[in-house]
Short mmCIF file of C-alpha atoms in Angstrom, two decimals:
data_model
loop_
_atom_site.label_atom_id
_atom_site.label_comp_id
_atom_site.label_asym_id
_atom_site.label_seq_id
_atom_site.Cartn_x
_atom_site.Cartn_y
_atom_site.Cartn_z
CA UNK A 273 -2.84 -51.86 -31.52
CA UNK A 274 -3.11 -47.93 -30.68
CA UNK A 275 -4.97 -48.87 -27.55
CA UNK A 276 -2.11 -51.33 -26.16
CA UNK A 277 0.58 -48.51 -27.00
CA UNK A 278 -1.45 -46.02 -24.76
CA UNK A 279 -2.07 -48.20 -22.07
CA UNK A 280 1.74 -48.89 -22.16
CA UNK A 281 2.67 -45.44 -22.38
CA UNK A 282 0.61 -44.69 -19.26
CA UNK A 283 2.38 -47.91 -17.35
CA UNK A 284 5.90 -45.82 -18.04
CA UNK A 285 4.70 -42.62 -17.20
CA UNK A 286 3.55 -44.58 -13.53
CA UNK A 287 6.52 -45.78 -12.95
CA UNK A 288 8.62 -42.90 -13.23
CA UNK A 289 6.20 -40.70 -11.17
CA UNK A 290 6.93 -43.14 -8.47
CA UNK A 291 10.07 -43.58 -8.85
CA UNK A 292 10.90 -39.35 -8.35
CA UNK A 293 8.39 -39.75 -5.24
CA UNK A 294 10.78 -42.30 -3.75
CA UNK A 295 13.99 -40.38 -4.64
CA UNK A 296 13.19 -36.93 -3.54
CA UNK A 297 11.56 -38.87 -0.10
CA UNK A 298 10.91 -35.50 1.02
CA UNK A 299 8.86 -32.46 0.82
CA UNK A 300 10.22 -29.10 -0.99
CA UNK A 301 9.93 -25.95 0.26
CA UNK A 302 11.27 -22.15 -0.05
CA UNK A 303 13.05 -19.78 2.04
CA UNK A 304 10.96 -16.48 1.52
CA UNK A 305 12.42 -13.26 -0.24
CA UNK A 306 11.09 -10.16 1.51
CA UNK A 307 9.16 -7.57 -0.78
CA UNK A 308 7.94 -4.11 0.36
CA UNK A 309 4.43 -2.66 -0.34
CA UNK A 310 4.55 0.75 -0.78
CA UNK A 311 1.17 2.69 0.20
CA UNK A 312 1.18 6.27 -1.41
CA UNK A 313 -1.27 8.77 -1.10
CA UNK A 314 -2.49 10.93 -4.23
CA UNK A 315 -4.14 13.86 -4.17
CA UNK A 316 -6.16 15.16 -7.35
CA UNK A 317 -7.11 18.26 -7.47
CA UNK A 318 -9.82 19.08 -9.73
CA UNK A 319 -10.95 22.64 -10.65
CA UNK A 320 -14.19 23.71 -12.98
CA UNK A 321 -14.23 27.30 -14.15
CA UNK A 322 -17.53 28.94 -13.05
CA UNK A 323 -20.24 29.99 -15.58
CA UNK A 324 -19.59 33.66 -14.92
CA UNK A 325 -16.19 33.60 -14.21
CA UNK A 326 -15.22 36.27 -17.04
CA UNK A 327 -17.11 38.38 -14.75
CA UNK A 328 -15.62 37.62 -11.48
CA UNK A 329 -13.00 40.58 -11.61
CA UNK A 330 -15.64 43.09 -12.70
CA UNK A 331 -18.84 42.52 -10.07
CA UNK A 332 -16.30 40.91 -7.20
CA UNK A 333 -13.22 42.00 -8.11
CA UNK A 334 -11.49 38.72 -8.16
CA UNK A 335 -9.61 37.30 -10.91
CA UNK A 336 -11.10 33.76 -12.03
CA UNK A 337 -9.39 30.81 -14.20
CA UNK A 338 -11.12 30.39 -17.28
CA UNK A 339 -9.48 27.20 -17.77
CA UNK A 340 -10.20 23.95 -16.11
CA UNK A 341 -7.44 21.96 -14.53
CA UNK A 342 -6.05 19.02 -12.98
CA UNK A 343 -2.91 18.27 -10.92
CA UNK A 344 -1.80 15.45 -8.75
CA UNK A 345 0.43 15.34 -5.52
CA UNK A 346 1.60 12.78 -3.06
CA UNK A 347 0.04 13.61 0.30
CA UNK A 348 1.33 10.14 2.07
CA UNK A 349 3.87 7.47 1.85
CA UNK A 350 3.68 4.24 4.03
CA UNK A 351 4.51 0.35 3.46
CA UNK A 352 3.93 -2.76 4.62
CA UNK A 353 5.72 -6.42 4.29
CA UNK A 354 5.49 -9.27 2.36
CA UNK A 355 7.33 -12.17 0.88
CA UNK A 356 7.96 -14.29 -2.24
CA UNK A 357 9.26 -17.72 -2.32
CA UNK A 358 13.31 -16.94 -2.84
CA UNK A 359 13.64 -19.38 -6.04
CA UNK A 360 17.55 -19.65 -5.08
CA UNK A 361 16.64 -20.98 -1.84
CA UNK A 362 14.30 -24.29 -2.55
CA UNK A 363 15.34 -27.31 -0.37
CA UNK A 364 13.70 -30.56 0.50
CA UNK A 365 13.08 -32.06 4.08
CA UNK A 366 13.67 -35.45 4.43
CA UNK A 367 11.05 -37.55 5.90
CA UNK A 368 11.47 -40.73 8.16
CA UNK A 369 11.36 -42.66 11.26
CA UNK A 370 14.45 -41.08 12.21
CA UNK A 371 13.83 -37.65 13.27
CA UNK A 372 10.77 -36.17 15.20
CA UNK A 373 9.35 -34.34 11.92
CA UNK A 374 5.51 -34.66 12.31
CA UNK A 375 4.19 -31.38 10.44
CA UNK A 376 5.40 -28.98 8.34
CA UNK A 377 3.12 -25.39 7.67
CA UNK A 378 3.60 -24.34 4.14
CA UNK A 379 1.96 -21.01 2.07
CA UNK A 380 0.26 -21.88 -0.56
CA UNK A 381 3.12 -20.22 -2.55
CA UNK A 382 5.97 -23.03 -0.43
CA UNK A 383 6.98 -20.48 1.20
CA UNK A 384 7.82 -22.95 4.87
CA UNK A 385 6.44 -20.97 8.03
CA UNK A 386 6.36 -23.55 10.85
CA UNK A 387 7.95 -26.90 12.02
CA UNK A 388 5.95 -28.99 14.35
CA UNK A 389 3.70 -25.72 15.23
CA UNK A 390 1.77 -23.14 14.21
CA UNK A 391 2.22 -20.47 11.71
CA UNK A 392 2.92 -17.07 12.72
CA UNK A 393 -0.44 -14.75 12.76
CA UNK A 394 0.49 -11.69 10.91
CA UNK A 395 -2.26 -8.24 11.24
CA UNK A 396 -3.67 -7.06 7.70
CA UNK A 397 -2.37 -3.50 6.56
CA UNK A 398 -5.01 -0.85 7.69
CA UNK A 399 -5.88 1.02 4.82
CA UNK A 400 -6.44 4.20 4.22
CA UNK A 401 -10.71 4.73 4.37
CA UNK A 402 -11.67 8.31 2.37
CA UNK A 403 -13.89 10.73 4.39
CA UNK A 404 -17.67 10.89 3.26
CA UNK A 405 -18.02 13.76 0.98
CA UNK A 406 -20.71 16.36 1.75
CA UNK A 407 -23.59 16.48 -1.00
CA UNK A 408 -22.79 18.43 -3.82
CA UNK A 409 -24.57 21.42 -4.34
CA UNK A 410 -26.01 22.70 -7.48
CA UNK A 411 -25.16 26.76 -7.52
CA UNK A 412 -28.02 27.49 -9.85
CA UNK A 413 -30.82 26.24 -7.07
CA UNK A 414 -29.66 29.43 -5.71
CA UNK A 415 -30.24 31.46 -8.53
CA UNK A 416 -33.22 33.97 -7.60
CA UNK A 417 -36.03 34.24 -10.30
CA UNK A 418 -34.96 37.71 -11.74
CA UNK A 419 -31.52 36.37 -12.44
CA UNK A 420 -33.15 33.38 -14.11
CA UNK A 421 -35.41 35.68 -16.16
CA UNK A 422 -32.36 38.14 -17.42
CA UNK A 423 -32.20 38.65 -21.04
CA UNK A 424 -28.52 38.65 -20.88
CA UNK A 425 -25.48 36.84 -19.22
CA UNK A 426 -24.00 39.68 -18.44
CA UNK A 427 -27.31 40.85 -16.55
CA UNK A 428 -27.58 37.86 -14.77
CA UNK A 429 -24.00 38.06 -13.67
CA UNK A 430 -25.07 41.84 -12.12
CA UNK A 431 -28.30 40.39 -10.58
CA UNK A 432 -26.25 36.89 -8.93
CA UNK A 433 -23.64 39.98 -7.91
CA UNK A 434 -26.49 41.81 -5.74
CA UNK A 435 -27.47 38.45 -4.17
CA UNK A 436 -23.91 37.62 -2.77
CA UNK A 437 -24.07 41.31 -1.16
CA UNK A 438 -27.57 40.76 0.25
CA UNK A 439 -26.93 37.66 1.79
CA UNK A 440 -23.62 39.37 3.55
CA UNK A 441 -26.01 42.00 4.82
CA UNK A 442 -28.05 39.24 6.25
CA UNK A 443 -25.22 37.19 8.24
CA UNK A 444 -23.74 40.80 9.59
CA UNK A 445 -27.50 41.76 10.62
CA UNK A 446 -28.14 38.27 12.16
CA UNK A 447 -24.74 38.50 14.13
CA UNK A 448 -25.54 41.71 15.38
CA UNK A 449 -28.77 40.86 16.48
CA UNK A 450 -30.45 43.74 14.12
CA UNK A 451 -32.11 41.39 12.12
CA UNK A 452 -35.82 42.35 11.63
CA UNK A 453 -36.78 38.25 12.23
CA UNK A 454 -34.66 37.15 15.06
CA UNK A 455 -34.07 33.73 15.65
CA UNK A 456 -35.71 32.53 19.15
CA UNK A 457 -32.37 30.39 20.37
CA UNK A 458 -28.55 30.25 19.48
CA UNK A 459 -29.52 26.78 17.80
CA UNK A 460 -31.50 28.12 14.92
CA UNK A 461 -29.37 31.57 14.72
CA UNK A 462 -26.71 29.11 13.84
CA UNK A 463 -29.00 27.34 11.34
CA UNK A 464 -29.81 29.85 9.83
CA UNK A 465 -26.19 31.44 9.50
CA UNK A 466 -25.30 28.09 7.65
CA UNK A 467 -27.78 28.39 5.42
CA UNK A 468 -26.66 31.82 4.34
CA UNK A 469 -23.79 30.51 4.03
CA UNK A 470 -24.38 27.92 2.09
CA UNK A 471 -26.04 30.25 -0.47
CA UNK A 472 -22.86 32.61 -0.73
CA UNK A 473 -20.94 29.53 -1.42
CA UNK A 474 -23.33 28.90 -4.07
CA UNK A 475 -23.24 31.58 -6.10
CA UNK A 476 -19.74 32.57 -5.58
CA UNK A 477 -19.19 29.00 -7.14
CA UNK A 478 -21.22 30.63 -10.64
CA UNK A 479 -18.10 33.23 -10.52
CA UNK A 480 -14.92 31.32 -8.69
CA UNK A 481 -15.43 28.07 -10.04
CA UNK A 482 -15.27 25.12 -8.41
CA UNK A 483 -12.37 22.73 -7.19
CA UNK A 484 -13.02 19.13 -5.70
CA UNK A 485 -10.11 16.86 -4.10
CA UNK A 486 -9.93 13.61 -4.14
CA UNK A 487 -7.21 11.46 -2.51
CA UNK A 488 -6.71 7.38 -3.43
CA UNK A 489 -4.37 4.80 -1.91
CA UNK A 490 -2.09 3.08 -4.73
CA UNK A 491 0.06 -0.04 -3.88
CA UNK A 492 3.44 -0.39 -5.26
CA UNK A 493 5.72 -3.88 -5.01
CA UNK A 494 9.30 -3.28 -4.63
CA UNK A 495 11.98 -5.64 -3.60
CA UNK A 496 15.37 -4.69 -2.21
CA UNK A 497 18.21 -6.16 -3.68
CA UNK A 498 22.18 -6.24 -2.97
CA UNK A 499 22.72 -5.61 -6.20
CA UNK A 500 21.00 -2.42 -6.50
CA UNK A 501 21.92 0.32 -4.40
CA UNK A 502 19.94 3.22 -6.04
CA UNK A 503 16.68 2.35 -8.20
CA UNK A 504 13.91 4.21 -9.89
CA UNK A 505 11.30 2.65 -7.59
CA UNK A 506 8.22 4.66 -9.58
CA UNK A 507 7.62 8.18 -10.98
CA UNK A 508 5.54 10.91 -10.32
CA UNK A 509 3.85 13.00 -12.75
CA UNK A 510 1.76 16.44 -10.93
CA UNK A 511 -0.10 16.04 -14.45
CA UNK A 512 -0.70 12.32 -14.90
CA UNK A 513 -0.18 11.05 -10.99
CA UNK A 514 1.28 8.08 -10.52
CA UNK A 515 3.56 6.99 -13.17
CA UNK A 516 5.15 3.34 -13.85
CA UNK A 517 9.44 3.47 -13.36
CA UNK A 518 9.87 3.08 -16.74
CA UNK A 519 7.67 6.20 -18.08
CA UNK A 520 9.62 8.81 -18.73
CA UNK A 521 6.69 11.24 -18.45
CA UNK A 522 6.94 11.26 -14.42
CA UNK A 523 9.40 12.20 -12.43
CA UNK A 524 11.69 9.52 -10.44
CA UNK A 525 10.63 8.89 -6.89
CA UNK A 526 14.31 6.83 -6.01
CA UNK A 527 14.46 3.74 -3.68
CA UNK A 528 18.02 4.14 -1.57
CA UNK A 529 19.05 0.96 0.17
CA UNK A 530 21.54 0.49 2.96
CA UNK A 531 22.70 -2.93 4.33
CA UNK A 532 23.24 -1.49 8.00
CA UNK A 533 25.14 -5.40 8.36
CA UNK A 534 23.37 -6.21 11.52
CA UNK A 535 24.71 -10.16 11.04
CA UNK A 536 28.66 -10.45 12.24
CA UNK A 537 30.51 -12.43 9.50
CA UNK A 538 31.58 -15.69 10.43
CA UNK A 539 35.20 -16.97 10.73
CA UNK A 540 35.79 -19.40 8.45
CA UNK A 541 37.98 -21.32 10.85
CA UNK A 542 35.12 -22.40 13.00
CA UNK A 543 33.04 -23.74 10.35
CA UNK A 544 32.51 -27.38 9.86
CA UNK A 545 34.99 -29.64 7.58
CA UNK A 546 32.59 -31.57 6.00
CA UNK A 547 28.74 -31.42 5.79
CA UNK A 548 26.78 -32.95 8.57
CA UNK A 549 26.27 -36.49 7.50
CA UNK A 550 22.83 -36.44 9.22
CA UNK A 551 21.39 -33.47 7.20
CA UNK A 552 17.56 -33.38 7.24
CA UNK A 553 17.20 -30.68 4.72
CA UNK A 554 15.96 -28.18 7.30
CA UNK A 555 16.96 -24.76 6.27
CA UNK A 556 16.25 -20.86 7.79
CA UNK A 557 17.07 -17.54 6.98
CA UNK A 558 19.07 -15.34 9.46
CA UNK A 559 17.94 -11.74 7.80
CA UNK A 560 19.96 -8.93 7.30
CA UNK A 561 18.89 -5.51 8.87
CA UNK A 562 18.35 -2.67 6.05
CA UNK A 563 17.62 0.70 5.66
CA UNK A 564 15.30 1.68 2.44
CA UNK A 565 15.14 5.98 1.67
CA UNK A 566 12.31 6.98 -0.84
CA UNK A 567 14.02 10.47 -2.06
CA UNK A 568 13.03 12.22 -5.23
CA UNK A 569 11.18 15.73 -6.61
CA UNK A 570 7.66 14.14 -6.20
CA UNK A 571 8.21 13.70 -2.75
CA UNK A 572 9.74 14.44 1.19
CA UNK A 573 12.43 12.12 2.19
CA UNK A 574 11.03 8.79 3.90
CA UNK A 575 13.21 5.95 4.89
CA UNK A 576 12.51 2.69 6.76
CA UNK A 577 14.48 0.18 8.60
CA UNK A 578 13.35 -3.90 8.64
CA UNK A 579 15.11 -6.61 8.23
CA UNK A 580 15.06 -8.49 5.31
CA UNK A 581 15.88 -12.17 3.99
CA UNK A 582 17.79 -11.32 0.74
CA UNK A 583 20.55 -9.53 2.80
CA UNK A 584 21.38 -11.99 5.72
CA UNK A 585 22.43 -15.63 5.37
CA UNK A 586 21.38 -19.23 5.22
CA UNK A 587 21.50 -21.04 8.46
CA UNK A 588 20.43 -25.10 8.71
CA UNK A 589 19.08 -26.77 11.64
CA UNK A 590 21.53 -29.34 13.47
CA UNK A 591 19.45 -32.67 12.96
CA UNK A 592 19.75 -33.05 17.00
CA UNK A 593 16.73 -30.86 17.49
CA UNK A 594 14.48 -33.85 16.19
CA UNK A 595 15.89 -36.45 17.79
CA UNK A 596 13.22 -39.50 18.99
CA UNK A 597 13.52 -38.38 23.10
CA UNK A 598 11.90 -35.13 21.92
CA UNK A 599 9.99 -32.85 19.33
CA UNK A 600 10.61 -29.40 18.52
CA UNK A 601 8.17 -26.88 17.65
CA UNK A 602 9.49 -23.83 15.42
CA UNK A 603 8.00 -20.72 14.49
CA UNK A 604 9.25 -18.84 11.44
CA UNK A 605 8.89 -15.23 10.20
CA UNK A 606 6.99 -15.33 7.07
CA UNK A 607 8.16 -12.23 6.14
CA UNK A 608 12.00 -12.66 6.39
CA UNK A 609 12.21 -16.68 7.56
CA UNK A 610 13.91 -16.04 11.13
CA UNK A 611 13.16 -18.17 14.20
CA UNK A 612 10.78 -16.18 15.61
CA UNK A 613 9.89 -19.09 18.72
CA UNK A 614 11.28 -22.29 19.26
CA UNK A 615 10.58 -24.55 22.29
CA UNK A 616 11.32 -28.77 22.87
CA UNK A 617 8.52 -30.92 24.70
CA UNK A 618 10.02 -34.23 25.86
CA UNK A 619 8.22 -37.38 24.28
CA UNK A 620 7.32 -39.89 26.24
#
């Protein structure tokens, strides 16, 4: 008995799947919904108090932070484009014999990017590649054996003093040329001055301290809308970095937008009466141009102009461009949905 009921229940669950199919007699699709990536730059700044830095101000007569510390600051702000399918703008083209509608290129999101073509070939975001960082050096390598041997850290901090003063001597003797061994060519004088160098650095690092700066590429999505003028696109915190828009522990970095209204608004006079009886469910966006300012404490004033699907209008294709004499080939903007290229090949 349970068996028969399931195998029944599956026969009614059949049917209606086909009979949706056969209503709909289409394929869906969306218009896309353009979304900004924001690339920021952040800088941290890391500093490590030296070993002997309560000495610094005594032997070189430099005041040292005890204290280590971290900060943060944006360095860079750029942005690329994407899209999301525009969930207020799904529509179904009709299929049949009727119209010259052969293929259709669809994201994998159905967002539609092509009729009767190919799909627009956008180039990836470069991003940003850090330099190579030179090998850390270990200050104490530079240490010489009587500082290693002192009884007393104070002692040692006199002894690593003397060694920063002879290796001066050395560089001002070498570029002098009163050095008692001489290199034989400018290649190894200046090998030989960035070794000495290298050595200073060392052991002024014992007393100084040392600070190391990093800088990382973040990605942040934000999507203009018309109903928000001014937002709190993300905050900045010079302690934390980079700081979600809600968290109050940042400072606001705010997104400005401007509808520059690039489209001219239609008279309503010269639109249709009725709907076009021969509607194939073909649908594109004509975008809006905007302006988007990033202003805020954490950083410089950036805007950028685009144009962008959310703030233009709906346009459908007249039927007439698929009739049977001919095809039509369309290219859309992924980004925004805007004809991009459209040409019609005769058929034969």
């Amino acid at each position: 008995m349970k068996k028969g009921l399931f195998i029944l229940f599956l026969s009614i669950m059949a049917l209606c799947a086909n009979s949706q199919t056969t209503a709909n007699n289409g394929i869906s699709y969306f218009l896309p919904k353009t979304q900004m990536k924001l690339a920021i730059l952040v800088e941290k700044t890391t500093y490590t108090p030296g070993e002997y830095a309560q000495y610094a101000e005594i032997y070189l007569k430099k005041k040292a932070d005890l204290e280590p510390k971290t900060s943060y600051k944006i360095v860079g702000l750029d942005m690329y484009l994407t899209a999301i399918p525009d969930s207020s703008k799904r529509y179904t083209l009709a299929i049949d014999r009727k119209h010259s509608i052969v293929d259709l290129k669809l994201e994998q999101n159905g967002v539609i990017t092509a009729i009767n073509g190919q799909a627009q070939s956008i180039d990836p975001f470069k991003q940003f590649t850090p330099a190579l960082k030179p090998k850390a050096i270990d200050p104490r390598d530079f240490l010489s054996q009587d500082a290693l041997n002192a009884d007393s850290k104070w002692k040692t901090a006199e002894l690593i003093t003397q060694d920063i003063y002879e290796v001066r001597e050395s560089k001002d003797m070498l570029s002098k040329g009163e050095a008692d061994y001489m290199p034989k060519d400018g290649e190894q004088l200046k090998l030989m001055l960035n070794q000495l160098d290298l050595k200073e650095k060392g052991l002024r690092e014992l007393f100084e301290g040392k600070t190391v700066c990093d800088t990382t590429q973040f990605f942040i999505t934000f999507t203009p809308e018309k109903e928000q003028q001014r937002s709190v696109a993300f905050r900045f915190s010079k302690h934390f970095g980079l700081c979600a828009a809600d968290d109050l522990s940042g400072e606001p970095c705010y997104a400005v937008i401007t509808d520059l209204n690039s489209i001219p608004a239609i008279d309503p006079n010269a639109l249709p009466d009725k709907k076009q009886k021969d509607d194939t469910g073909l649908y594109v966006n004509q975008p809006g141009k905007i302006k988007v300012s990033f202003e805020g404490e954490p950083i410089n004033k950036q805007s950028f102009e685009f144009y962008a699907a959310q703030f233009g209008r709906i346009e459908m294709l007249n039927s007439s461009l698929f009739g049977k004499k001919f095809i039509t080939h369309i290219t859309l903007n992924s980004i925004n949905g805007a004809i991009e290229h459209l040409t019609i090949e005769p058929l034969d």
